[in-house]
Amino acid sequence: PLMDFLAGNMTLGTVVFIYTVYGNLSWPLFSFVHGIRDYHRSMADFNALFGYGKIQQEIKDKIGAQKVSIKEGKIEFQNVGFKYGKRTIFKNLNLKIPKGKKIAFVGHSGCGKTTFVKLLYRLYDVNTGRILIDGNDIRNFKQESFRGEMSI
């Protein structure tokens, strides 16, 4: 439009009109395209998240495992040891979290924050020691009922 205006083929009013319409339409279109992109990213994240429930569990319930009965919610890690291959993540970890207490884990990447949660949810079993909830070893609970009672 600017070149047409300079060549005398278009009036100033027409140029202003075109740029105004462009400005009014470009932002909604831009937002729409980014919204579609964000939607697809979110759906990929949801698929990954809900895919965890479909993964065949490597950790099996003990024979005679009981449905969980959490009364207080006191958590205790007793001499917990865990390794990924040869890499030690926890060695003799002892921690008590009283009923109703809120805690935060802070640390650099790879220090064990996510592993701690995965052990607590029993996505992995400890190599040594035990994790107790209300004095009961989490390995004695049926995983499905146990995870249904947990929240972070």
Backbone as ProteinMPNN parsed JSONL, in Angstrom:
{"seq_chain_A": "PLMDFLAGNMTLGTVVFIYTVYGNLSWPLFSFVHGIRDYHRSMADFNALFGYGKIQQEIKDKIGAQKVSIKEGKIEFQNVGFKYGKRTIFKNLNLKIPKGKKIAFVGHSGCGKTTFVKLLYRLYDVNTGRILIDGNDIRNFKQESFRGEMSI", "coords_chain_A": {"N_chain_A": [[0.808, -1.201, 0.0], [1.945, 1.277, 0.7], [3.783, 1.833, -1.339], [2.024, 2.042, -3.494], [0.647, 4.32, -2.69], [2.721, 6.222, -2.772], [3.183, 6.172, -5.491], [0.956, 7.388, -6.349], [-1.349, 5.976, -6.778], [-3.11, 5.416, -4.771], [-5.084, 6.727, -2.129], [-4.298, 8.669, 0.846], [-6.118, 8.161, 2.886], [-7.04, 5.597, 2.22], [-4.704, 4.081, 2.595], [-4.313, 4.432, 5.37], [-6.665, 3.2, 6.245], [-6.234, 0.515, 5.381], [-3.941, -0.216, 6.907], [-5.023, 0.072, 9.452], [-7.078, -1.869, 9.48], [-5.473, -4.125, 9.079], [-3.921, -4.026, 11.429], [-5.943, -4.385, 13.329], [-6.82, -6.961, 12.739], [-4.558, -8.599, 12.735], [-3.511, -9.13, 15.349], [-5.568, -10.729, 16.68], [-5.496, -12.965, 14.921], [-2.833, -13.772, 15.185], [-2.844, -14.431, 17.911], [-4.68, -16.527, 17.834], [-3.321, -18.478, 16.285], [-1.121, -18.955, 17.966], [-2.526, -19.899, 20.14], [-3.516, -22.338, 19.188], [-1.086, -23.676, 18.847], [-0.212, -23.748, 21.547], [-2.257, -25.291, 22.617], [-1.778, -27.808, 21.381], [0.724, -28.385, 22.474], [0.016, -28.555, 25.179], [-1.718, -30.747, 25.105], [0.083, -32.754, 24.418], [1.625, -32.76, 26.741], [-0.35, -33.575, 28.591], [-0.901, -36.139, 27.595], [1.544, -37.383, 28.087], [1.594, -37.187, 30.881], [-0.76, -38.646, 31.698], [-0.061, -41.017, 30.626], [1.569, -42.287, 32.446], [-0.08, -43.748, 34.108], [-0.705, -45.894, 32.537], [1.515, -47.373, 32.191], [3.155, -50.452, 32.404], [3.663, -51.751, 35.507], [6.759, -52.176, 37.1], [7.255, -52.698, 39.699], [5.888, -54.96, 41.821], [2.972, -55.879, 43.696], [3.186, -57.229, 46.993], [2.487, -60.617, 47.893], [-0.506, -60.974, 49.529], [-0.723, -58.3, 50.097], [-2.1, -55.381, 51.592], [-5.032, -53.284, 51.514], [-4.6, -49.805, 51.664], [-4.598, -47.919, 54.694], [-4.56, -44.985, 55.764], [-4.201, -43.106, 58.536], [-3.095, -41.013, 60.15], [-0.951, -39.994, 58.623], [1.758, -39.749, 59.008], [5.057, -39.777, 57.918], [7.955, -41.71, 57.384], [11.31, -42.164, 56.598], [13.531, -44.716, 56.863], [16.81, -45.373, 57.174], [17.164, -45.394, 54.354], [18.321, -46.483, 51.253], [19.239, -45.962, 47.894], [19.918, -46.59, 44.486], [20.622, -45.632, 41.113], [21.475, -47.763, 38.838], [24.885, -47.802, 39.111], [25.098, -45.426, 40.366], [24.803, -43.788, 43.324], [22.036, -42.482, 44.924], [20.628, -42.067, 47.329], [21.86, -42.701, 50.562], [21.584, -44.337, 53.487], [19.411, -42.648, 54.273], [17.574, -40.861, 56.548], [14.574, -39.679, 57.686], [11.931, -37.908, 59.149], [8.617, -37.024, 58.78], [6.251, -35.271, 60.274], [2.723, -35.692, 60.982], [0.568, -33.676, 59.057], [2.526, -31.789, 58.461], [4.158, -29.54, 56.268], [6.555, -29.687, 53.744], [9.467, -28.722, 51.825], [11.531, -29.503, 49.072], [14.646, -28.571, 48.053], [17.169, -28.134, 45.701], [19.988, -28.818, 43.534], [19.828, -29.852, 40.057], [19.365, -33.287, 39.662], [19.892, -34.104, 42.251], [18.172, -35.701, 43.697], [15.531, -35.027, 44.281], [13.167, -35.611, 42.749], [13.415, -38.372, 42.681], [13.031, -38.97, 45.366], [10.263, -38.484, 45.637], [9.295, -40.389, 43.821], [10.099, -42.735, 45.091], [8.564, -42.522, 47.408], [5.997, -42.71, 46.319], [6.182, -45.221, 45.497], [7.022, -45.892, 42.933], [9.448, -46.77, 42.455], [11.283, -49.252, 44.271], [12.955, -49.165, 47.408], [16.485, -49.798, 47.773], [17.756, -50.449, 50.133], [16.759, -50.321, 53.591], [13.66, -48.786, 54.691], [10.406, -47.384, 53.966], [8.002, -45.799, 55.811], [4.559, -45.323, 56.541], [2.526, -44.009, 58.867], [3.727, -45.864, 60.536], [3.658, -48.21, 59.084], [5.126, -50.282, 56.655], [5.444, -49.255, 53.342], [5.61, -51.14, 51.357], [3.911, -53.119, 52.051], [1.423, -52.391, 51.282], [-1.267, -52.381, 48.897], [-0.533, -51.181, 45.76], [-2.269, -49.693, 44.08], [-4.384, -48.803, 45.752], [-2.88, -47.422, 47.579], [-1.607, -45.32, 46.117], [-3.862, -43.958, 45.392], [-4.53, -42.659, 47.698], [-2.609, -40.777, 48.102], [-1.198, -37.483, 47.82], [0.514, -34.669, 46.494]], "CA_chain_A": [[0.0, 0.0, 0.0], [2.769, 2.478, 0.774], [4.333, 2.076, -2.68], [0.901, 2.528, -4.309], [0.39, 5.693, -2.263], [3.798, 7.06, -3.304], [3.024, 6.231, -6.95], [-0.25, 8.15, -6.642], [-2.442, 5.065, -7.106], [-3.936, 5.189, -3.596], [-5.171, 7.922, -1.283], [-3.805, 8.516, 2.211], [-7.206, 7.548, 3.655], [-7.049, 4.162, 1.924], [-3.525, 3.505, 3.255], [-4.614, 4.397, 6.807], [-7.697, 2.178, 6.419], [-5.618, -0.812, 5.225], [-3.097, -0.488, 8.073], [-5.903, -0.067, 10.62], [-7.702, -3.191, 9.386], [-4.397, -5.091, 9.307], [-3.598, -4.0, 12.858], [-7.053, -4.945, 14.101], [-6.961, -8.389, 12.461], [-3.334, -9.377, 12.916], [-3.339, -9.619, 16.719], [-6.412, -11.907, 16.927], [-4.992, -14.108, 14.16], [-1.589, -14.167, 15.846], [-3.239, -15.094, 19.157], [-5.328, -17.777, 17.463], [-2.281, -19.423, 15.875], [-0.372, -19.338, 19.168], [-3.435, -20.701, 20.959], [-3.507, -23.694, 18.635], [0.215, -24.253, 19.196], [-0.215, -24.021, 22.983], [-3.176, -26.414, 22.825], [-1.091, -29.044, 21.002], [1.753, -28.636, 23.49], [-0.669, -28.99, 26.4], [-2.216, -32.107, 24.896], [1.242, -33.646, 24.503], [1.953, -32.861, 28.168], [-1.379, -34.403, 29.233], [-0.691, -37.525, 27.177], [2.696, -37.894, 28.838], [1.195, -37.304, 32.281], [-1.696, -39.743, 31.887], [0.611, -42.239, 30.205], [2.148, -42.956, 33.609], [-1.046, -44.707, 34.626], [-0.816, -47.022, 31.624], [2.792, -48.084, 32.151], [3.191, -51.703, 33.149], [4.469, -51.516, 36.697], [7.833, -53.114, 37.392], [7.121, -53.016, 41.111], [4.698, -55.796, 42.014], [2.451, -55.976, 45.061], [3.495, -58.437, 47.749], [1.366, -61.522, 48.116], [-1.157, -60.599, 50.783], [-0.683, -56.845, 50.319], [-3.354, -54.872, 52.139], [-5.515, -51.97, 51.101], [-4.003, -48.816, 52.558], [-5.444, -47.237, 55.671], [-3.752, -43.895, 56.314], [-4.984, -42.413, 59.563], [-2.445, -39.748, 60.516], [-0.145, -39.503, 57.515], [3.151, -39.568, 59.425], [5.956, -40.44, 56.965], [9.307, -41.905, 57.915], [12.313, -42.873, 55.806], [14.471, -45.317, 57.801], [18.034, -45.901, 56.56], [16.854, -45.658, 52.947], [19.383, -46.43, 50.262], [18.73, -46.165, 46.544], [20.878, -46.339, 43.406], [20.305, -45.829, 39.698], [22.669, -48.45, 38.365], [25.976, -47.676, 40.081], [25.064, -44.078, 40.945], [24.076, -43.713, 44.587], [21.206, -41.287, 45.096], [20.451, -41.95, 48.779], [22.575, -43.678, 51.384], [21.173, -44.196, 54.894], [18.553, -41.474, 54.433], [16.638, -40.919, 57.67], [13.767, -38.467, 57.679], [10.584, -38.041, 59.709], [7.72, -35.921, 58.434], [5.08, -35.428, 61.143], [1.363, -35.5, 60.467], [0.159, -32.306, 58.755], [3.677, -30.912, 58.206], [4.465, -29.265, 54.865], [7.995, -29.559, 53.532], [9.899, -28.405, 50.461], [12.853, -29.992, 48.71], [15.358, -27.617, 47.218], [18.499, -28.633, 45.376], [20.369, -28.754, 42.121], [19.332, -30.911, 39.193], [19.999, -34.584, 39.859], [20.259, -34.374, 43.651], [17.288, -36.709, 44.269], [14.2, -34.513, 44.654], [12.149, -36.399, 42.061], [13.576, -39.752, 43.13], [12.387, -39.045, 46.678], [8.82, -38.598, 45.411], [9.039, -41.676, 43.173], [10.207, -43.757, 46.134], [7.404, -42.372, 48.282], [4.845, -43.23, 45.574], [6.57, -46.599, 45.193], [7.3, -46.147, 41.524], [10.66, -47.565, 42.645], [11.461, -49.763, 45.623], [14.254, -48.835, 47.997], [17.454, -50.894, 47.77], [17.938, -50.784, 51.545], [15.925, -49.539, 54.491], [12.221, -48.868, 54.445], [9.601, -46.165, 54.05], [6.826, -46.09, 56.629], [3.477, -44.348, 56.701], [1.846, -44.38, 60.115], [4.397, -47.038, 61.088], [3.504, -49.367, 58.196], [5.998, -50.296, 55.476], [4.613, -49.047, 52.147], [5.649, -52.351, 50.526], [2.816, -53.995, 52.485], [0.171, -51.844, 50.766], [-1.573, -52.516, 47.473], [-0.099, -49.926, 45.143], [-3.391, -48.925, 43.535], [-5.081, -48.104, 46.841], [-1.898, -46.525, 48.196], [-1.447, -44.116, 45.294], [-5.133, -43.244, 45.422], [-4.601, -41.892, 48.945], [-1.482, -39.844, 48.17], [-1.192, -36.241, 47.045], [1.708, -33.854, 46.759]], "C_chain_A": [[0.851, 1.264, 0.0], [3.342, 2.826, -0.601], [3.24, 2.595, -3.625], [0.574, 3.974, -3.968], [1.438, 6.631, -2.855], [3.7, 7.209, -4.822], [1.769, 7.0, -7.352], [-1.446, 7.288, -6.985], [-3.413, 4.847, -5.944], [-3.941, 6.456, -2.746], [-4.627, 7.61, 0.109], [-4.862, 7.838, 3.082], [-7.272, 6.044, 3.453], [-5.884, 3.458, 2.612], [-3.781, 3.37, 4.756], [-5.645, 3.309, 7.094], [-7.088, 0.775, 6.376], [-4.766, -1.155, 6.448], [-3.927, -0.649, 9.349], [-6.556, -1.444, 10.631], [-6.661, -4.273, 9.666], [-4.058, -5.169, 10.798], [-4.682, -4.627, 13.704], [-7.209, -6.45, 13.899], [-5.722, -9.204, 12.804], [-3.189, -9.921, 14.331], [-4.27, -10.796, 17.029], [-5.934, -13.144, 16.163], [-3.71, -14.654, 14.776], [-1.912, -14.948, 17.124], [-3.874, -16.447, 18.877], [-4.297, -18.845, 17.105], [-1.479, -19.886, 17.091], [-1.233, -20.17, 20.113], [-3.484, -22.144, 20.491], [-2.199, -24.393, 18.992], [0.26, -24.635, 20.672], [-1.131, -25.196, 23.321], [-2.476, -27.735, 22.515], [0.016, -29.383, 21.994], [1.125, -29.159, 24.774], [-1.175, -30.42, 26.262], [-1.075, -33.114, 24.953], [1.654, -33.84, 25.957], [0.947, -33.743, 28.898], [-1.2, -35.868, 28.86], [0.475, -38.147, 27.923], [2.317, -38.13, 30.296], [0.29, -38.512, 32.504], [-1.119, -41.074, 31.408], [1.232, -42.992, 31.362], [1.204, -44.014, 34.166], [-1.17, -45.952, 33.775], [0.466, -47.849, 31.552], [2.682, -49.364, 32.969], [4.159, -51.535, 34.315], [5.531, -52.595, 36.861], [7.758, -53.563, 38.843], [5.811, -53.775, 41.287], [4.271, -55.753, 43.478], [2.915, -57.283, 45.689], [2.259, -59.337, 47.782], [0.786, -61.171, 49.483], [-1.099, -59.113, 51.091], [-2.07, -56.352, 50.703], [-3.745, -53.55, 51.493], [-5.019, -50.965, 52.135], [-5.052, -48.216, 53.491], [-4.577, -46.178, 56.343], [-4.624, -43.115, 57.285], [-4.388, -41.047, 59.892], [-1.656, -39.149, 59.358], [1.291, -39.205, 57.89], [4.043, -40.402, 58.497], [7.337, -40.552, 57.587], [10.146, -42.701, 56.924], [13.346, -43.397, 56.796], [15.631, -45.953, 57.047], [17.845, -46.251, 55.087], [18.098, -45.488, 52.089], [18.783, -46.705, 48.896], [19.801, -45.781, 45.54], [20.18, -46.465, 42.064], [21.548, -46.487, 39.122], [23.746, -48.401, 39.435], [25.949, -46.342, 40.811], [24.191, -44.053, 42.2], [23.33, -42.389, 44.67], [20.994, -41.023, 46.583], [21.233, -43.057, 49.47], [22.234, -43.382, 52.839], [20.371, -42.914, 55.136], [17.564, -41.729, 55.562], [15.901, -39.595, 57.729], [12.399, -38.785, 58.27], [9.791, -36.797, 59.335], [6.452, -36.115, 59.263], [3.771, -35.176, 60.404], [1.088, -34.016, 60.248], [1.282, -31.343, 58.429], [3.876, -30.757, 56.702], [5.961, -29.06, 54.749], [8.263, -29.197, 52.08], [11.29, -28.981, 50.258], [13.466, -29.014, 47.733], [16.738, -28.198, 46.947], [18.737, -28.569, 43.886], [19.798, -29.948, 41.363], [20.101, -32.202, 39.466], [20.323, -34.925, 41.3], [19.301, -35.344, 44.338], [15.896, -36.249, 44.644], [13.088, -35.361, 44.031], [12.218, -37.857, 42.483], [12.914, -39.957, 44.484], [10.885, -39.27, 46.511], [8.487, -39.945, 44.776], [9.163, -42.83, 44.158], [8.988, -43.715, 47.047], [6.141, -42.92, 47.616], [5.03, -44.695, 45.178], [6.582, -46.894, 43.696], [8.616, -46.902, 41.42], [10.607, -48.124, 44.058], [12.848, -49.375, 46.112], [15.17, -50.045, 47.872], [17.702, -51.383, 49.194], [17.031, -49.889, 52.377], [14.455, -49.704, 54.165], [11.566, -47.505, 54.593], [8.31, -46.547, 54.766], [5.817, -44.956, 56.546], [2.639, -44.845, 57.869], [2.412, -45.676, 60.684], [4.31, -48.285, 60.234], [4.395, -49.224, 56.97], [5.128, -50.188, 54.225], [4.632, -50.254, 51.213], [4.546, -53.338, 50.904], [1.454, -53.525, 51.985], [-0.014, -52.228, 49.304], [-1.292, -51.164, 46.834], [-1.264, -49.073, 44.664], [-4.11, -48.147, 44.636], [-4.158, -47.09, 47.503], [-1.783, -45.22, 47.418], [-2.729, -43.294, 45.241], [-5.288, -42.362, 46.65], [-3.561, -40.778, 49.021], [-1.748, -38.59, 47.351], [0.037, -35.451, 47.442], [1.348, -32.417, 46.547]], "O_chain_A": [[0.488, 2.239, -0.658], [3.377, 3.997, -0.978], [3.491, 3.472, -4.452], [0.261, 4.767, -4.856], [1.105, 7.697, -3.376], [4.083, 8.239, -5.376], [1.534, 7.242, -8.535], [-2.466, 7.807, -7.439], [-4.428, 4.168, -6.106], [-2.938, 7.164, -2.655], [-4.51, 6.449, 0.501], [-4.519, 7.017, 3.933], [-7.528, 5.296, 4.398], [-6.05, 2.365, 3.152], [-3.503, 2.327, 5.347], [-5.517, 2.577, 8.076], [-7.388, -0.059, 7.231], [-4.858, -2.266, 6.97], [-3.562, -1.428, 10.23], [-6.588, -2.112, 11.665], [-6.93, -5.225, 10.399], [-3.925, -6.259, 11.353], [-4.395, -5.319, 14.681], [-7.683, -7.145, 14.798], [-5.833, -10.385, 13.131], [-2.781, -11.07, 14.501], [-3.808, -11.787, 17.595], [-5.964, -14.251, 16.7], [-3.532, -15.868, 14.873], [-1.322, -15.998, 17.383], [-3.63, -17.409, 19.604], [-4.389, -19.982, 17.568], [-1.19, -21.075, 17.23], [-0.723, -21.048, 20.809], [-3.494, -23.066, 21.306], [-2.198, -25.557, 19.39], [0.72, -25.724, 21.016], [-0.823, -25.999, 24.202], [-2.568, -28.682, 23.296], [0.219, -30.554, 22.316], [1.639, -30.095, 25.386], [-1.071, -31.213, 27.199], [-1.247, -34.213, 25.481], [1.994, -34.951, 26.366], [1.332, -34.567, 29.728], [-1.333, -36.746, 29.713], [0.405, -39.302, 28.344], [2.677, -39.153, 30.877], [0.543, -39.316, 33.401], [-1.636, -42.136, 31.752], [1.41, -44.207, 31.283], [1.648, -45.059, 34.643], [-1.688, -46.968, 34.239], [0.492, -48.905, 30.922], [2.176, -49.354, 34.091], [5.331, -51.215, 34.121], [5.235, -53.787, 36.771], [8.154, -54.681, 39.174], [4.746, -53.271, 40.932], [5.099, -55.61, 44.378], [3.024, -58.307, 45.016], [1.128, -58.858, 47.708], [1.514, -61.085, 50.472], [-1.391, -58.699, 52.213], [-3.082, -56.844, 50.202], [-2.901, -52.805, 50.995], [-5.018, -51.243, 53.334], [-6.214, -48.035, 53.128], [-3.939, -46.44, 57.363], [-5.646, -42.542, 56.908], [-5.099, -40.042, 59.909], [-1.69, -37.938, 59.139], [1.979, -38.482, 57.17], [3.807, -41.596, 58.316], [7.826, -39.622, 58.228], [9.746, -43.773, 56.47], [13.977, -42.608, 57.5], [15.452, -46.958, 56.359], [18.318, -47.291, 54.628], [18.821, -44.496, 52.186], [17.923, -47.574, 48.75], [20.502, -44.783, 45.71], [19.276, -47.282, 41.887], [22.569, -45.825, 38.938], [23.547, -48.9, 40.543], [26.693, -46.145, 41.772], [22.982, -44.274, 42.129], [23.914, -41.318, 44.509], [21.16, -39.895, 47.048], [21.258, -44.201, 49.015], [22.554, -42.313, 53.357], [20.629, -42.186, 56.095], [16.808, -42.701, 55.53], [16.511, -38.529, 57.811], [11.786, -39.799, 57.937], [10.237, -35.669, 59.545], [5.665, -37.021, 58.988], [3.733, -34.536, 59.353], [1.338, -33.194, 61.13], [1.016, -30.176, 58.144], [3.774, -31.728, 55.952], [6.566, -28.35, 55.552], [7.398, -29.348, 51.217], [12.125, -28.948, 51.162], [12.869, -28.675, 46.711], [17.398, -28.696, 47.859], [17.833, -28.308, 43.091], [19.346, -30.924, 41.96], [21.332, -32.209, 39.498], [20.97, -35.941, 41.555], [19.578, -35.777, 45.456], [15.146, -37.003, 45.265], [12.165, -35.78, 44.73], [11.185, -38.51, 42.627], [12.305, -40.998, 44.728], [10.304, -40.139, 47.162], [7.5, -40.577, 45.153], [8.411, -43.801, 44.071], [8.445, -44.756, 47.415], [5.306, -43.53, 48.284], [4.138, -45.314, 44.597], [6.208, -47.979, 43.251], [8.875, -47.587, 40.43], [9.969, -47.547, 44.939], [13.792, -49.271, 45.329], [14.703, -51.184, 47.865], [17.841, -52.583, 49.432], [16.593, -48.833, 51.922], [14.054, -50.631, 53.46], [12.089, -46.605, 55.249], [7.62, -47.49, 54.379], [6.182, -43.782, 56.488], [2.114, -45.958, 57.851], [1.676, -46.49, 61.244], [4.84, -49.327, 60.619], [4.418, -48.175, 56.326], [4.175, -50.951, 54.068], [3.755, -50.379, 50.358], [4.277, -54.284, 50.164], [0.443, -54.181, 52.231], [0.958, -52.381, 48.563], [-1.759, -50.13, 47.312], [-1.246, -47.853, 44.828], [-4.409, -46.965, 44.468], [-4.601, -46.026, 47.936], [-1.854, -44.138, 48.0], [-2.685, -42.077, 45.065], [-6.085, -41.423, 46.647], [-3.627, -39.927, 49.908], [-2.43, -38.629, 46.327], [0.532, -35.549, 48.564], [2.193, -31.538, 46.711]]}, "name": "protein", "num_of_chains": 1, "seq": "PLMDFLAGNMTLGTVVFIYTVYGNLSWPLFSFVHGIRDYHRSMADFNALFGYGKIQQEIKDKIGAQKVSIKEGKIEFQNVGFKYGKRTIFKNLNLKIPKGKKIAFVGHSGCGKTTFVKLLYRLYDVNTGRILIDGNDIRNFKQESFRGEMSI"}
